[in-house]
Short mmCIF file of C-alpha atoms in Angstrom, two decimals:
data_model
loop_
_atom_site.label_atom_id
_atom_site.label_comp_id
_atom_site.label_asym_id
_atom_site.label_seq_id
_atom_site.Cartn_x
_atom_site.Cartn_y
_atom_site.Cartn_z
CA GLN A 291 96.68 85.34 103.54
CA VAL A 292 98.21 84.98 107.20
CA GLN A 293 96.97 82.00 109.15
CA LEU A 294 97.37 82.27 112.88
CA VAL A 295 97.30 79.09 114.79
CA GLU A 296 97.95 79.11 119.06
CA SER A 297 98.86 76.84 120.95
CA GLY A 298 99.64 76.57 124.99
CA GLY A 299 96.67 77.09 126.50
CA GLY A 300 95.53 75.02 129.30
CA LEU A 301 94.47 75.40 133.36
CA VAL A 302 96.68 76.50 136.13
CA GLN A 303 96.88 77.68 139.15
CA ALA A 304 97.06 81.29 140.32
CA GLY A 305 100.49 82.36 140.89
CA ASP A 306 101.59 79.62 138.10
CA SER A 307 103.36 80.68 134.59
CA LEU A 308 102.04 79.77 131.31
CA ARG A 309 103.76 80.20 127.66
CA LEU A 310 100.95 80.83 124.68
CA SER A 311 102.66 80.24 120.89
CA CYS A 312 101.33 82.06 117.90
CA THR A 313 102.62 80.52 114.13
CA ASP A 314 101.72 80.65 110.67
CA SER A 315 103.16 77.88 108.90
CA GLY A 316 102.88 79.48 105.36
CA ARG A 317 104.24 82.73 105.37
CA THR A 318 106.53 85.43 107.12
CA PHE A 319 105.13 87.90 109.99
CA SER A 320 107.57 90.43 108.36
CA GLY A 321 105.58 93.81 108.22
CA TYR A 322 103.47 93.20 110.24
CA TYR A 323 102.61 93.97 114.07
CA MET A 324 101.66 91.17 115.94
CA GLY A 325 99.37 90.92 119.10
CA TRP A 326 97.29 89.16 121.12
CA PHE A 327 93.72 89.60 122.65
CA ARG A 328 91.58 87.92 125.24
CA GLN A 329 88.22 87.57 125.91
CA ALA A 330 86.95 86.68 129.31
CA PRO A 331 83.47 85.00 129.46
CA GLY A 332 80.40 88.06 129.50
CA LYS A 333 83.69 91.16 127.96
CA GLU A 334 84.30 92.53 126.13
CA ARG A 335 87.58 91.29 123.50
CA GLU A 336 90.92 92.83 125.59
CA PHE A 337 94.01 94.25 123.83
CA VAL A 338 96.73 92.46 126.14
CA ALA A 339 100.26 93.08 124.19
CA ALA A 340 101.69 93.52 120.90
CA ILE A 341 105.15 93.35 119.29
CA SER A 342 106.27 94.89 116.00
CA TRP A 343 107.76 91.80 113.62
CA ALA A 344 111.12 93.84 112.44
CA ILE A 345 112.50 95.28 115.32
CA GLY A 346 110.82 94.28 118.09
CA LEU A 347 109.23 96.48 119.52
CA THR A 348 106.81 95.99 122.36
CA TYR A 349 103.61 97.22 124.14
CA TYR A 350 101.36 96.16 126.44
CA ALA A 351 97.80 96.83 128.32
CA ASP A 352 98.36 97.97 132.11
CA SER A 353 96.38 95.21 133.44
CA VAL A 354 99.84 92.51 132.46
CA LYS A 355 102.24 95.17 132.56
CA GLY A 356 105.03 94.08 134.40
CA ARG A 357 103.53 90.05 134.43
CA PHE A 358 103.19 89.03 130.59
CA ALA A 359 106.09 89.88 128.55
CA ILE A 360 105.77 89.12 124.10
CA SER A 361 108.61 87.67 122.02
CA ARG A 362 109.34 86.63 118.83
CA ASP A 363 111.75 83.76 116.89
CA ASN A 364 112.31 84.98 113.39
CA ALA A 365 114.03 81.88 112.71
CA LYS A 366 110.44 79.69 114.08
CA ASN A 367 107.87 82.77 112.63
CA THR A 368 106.85 81.65 115.97
CA VAL A 369 105.16 84.89 118.73
CA TYR A 370 105.28 83.86 121.88
CA LEU A 371 103.30 85.21 125.07
CA ASP A 372 105.07 84.30 128.42
CA MET A 373 102.55 85.14 131.43
CA ASN A 374 103.96 85.00 134.72
CA SER A 375 102.06 85.33 138.55
CA LEU A 376 98.80 84.48 136.63
CA LYS A 377 95.45 85.54 138.00
CA PRO A 378 91.81 84.43 138.36
CA GLU A 379 90.41 87.67 135.82
CA ASP A 380 93.49 86.50 133.67
CA THR A 381 90.71 83.56 132.50
CA ALA A 382 90.38 84.22 129.17
CA VAL A 383 90.49 82.78 125.16
CA TYR A 384 93.26 84.22 124.58
CA TYR A 385 93.94 84.90 121.04
CA CYS A 386 96.96 85.54 118.43
CA VAL A 387 96.19 88.26 115.99
CA ALA A 388 98.20 90.22 113.01
CA GLY A 389 98.28 93.71 111.86
CA LYS A 390 99.79 96.63 110.28
CA ARG A 391 99.27 99.37 112.62
CA TYR A 392 102.06 100.46 115.16
CA LYS A 393 100.52 100.57 118.75
CA ALA A 394 97.72 99.47 118.04
CA THR A 395 95.04 98.41 120.61
CA LEU A 396 91.52 97.61 119.03
CA PRO A 397 90.12 94.64 118.08
CA THR A 398 89.27 95.96 113.92
CA ASP A 399 92.87 97.41 114.13
CA TYR A 400 94.11 93.59 113.53
CA ASN A 401 93.33 92.28 109.75
CA TYR A 402 94.04 88.35 110.96
CA TRP A 403 92.79 86.39 113.94
CA GLY A 404 93.89 83.00 115.19
CA GLN A 405 91.44 80.47 116.48
CA GLY A 406 91.91 81.13 119.98
CA SER A 407 93.31 79.31 123.14
CA GLN A 408 91.93 78.80 126.13
CA VAL A 409 93.87 80.18 129.57
CA THR A 410 91.78 78.99 132.87
CA VAL A 411 93.70 80.59 136.36
CA SER A 412 92.06 78.65 139.60
CA SER A 413 92.59 80.34 142.47
#
């Protein structure tokens, strides 16, 4: 059973940077595609980014491409989302996810979800 735990959210100003982390102390992410979704108030969950644990292939939503970067640390069994040049419209609860499909962008493509971490960007 994969149990994802996120950390690193908070309140920042527009233009600032923030790093989210996701780990599972109980098992390795080997064989999974790890990703991040976000959900703003009154909106549906939105794909943000994903990475293949094995070889580090990444892909991003157009809305964050060039500003956000997903990475992983195999030794620490941790996935990161580095968010730069944050905008108020990036305000949302960010969820770490794990699944088995490459380039999956739908919430139903991912089997495991973290509890979510709030990111608030003030203007």
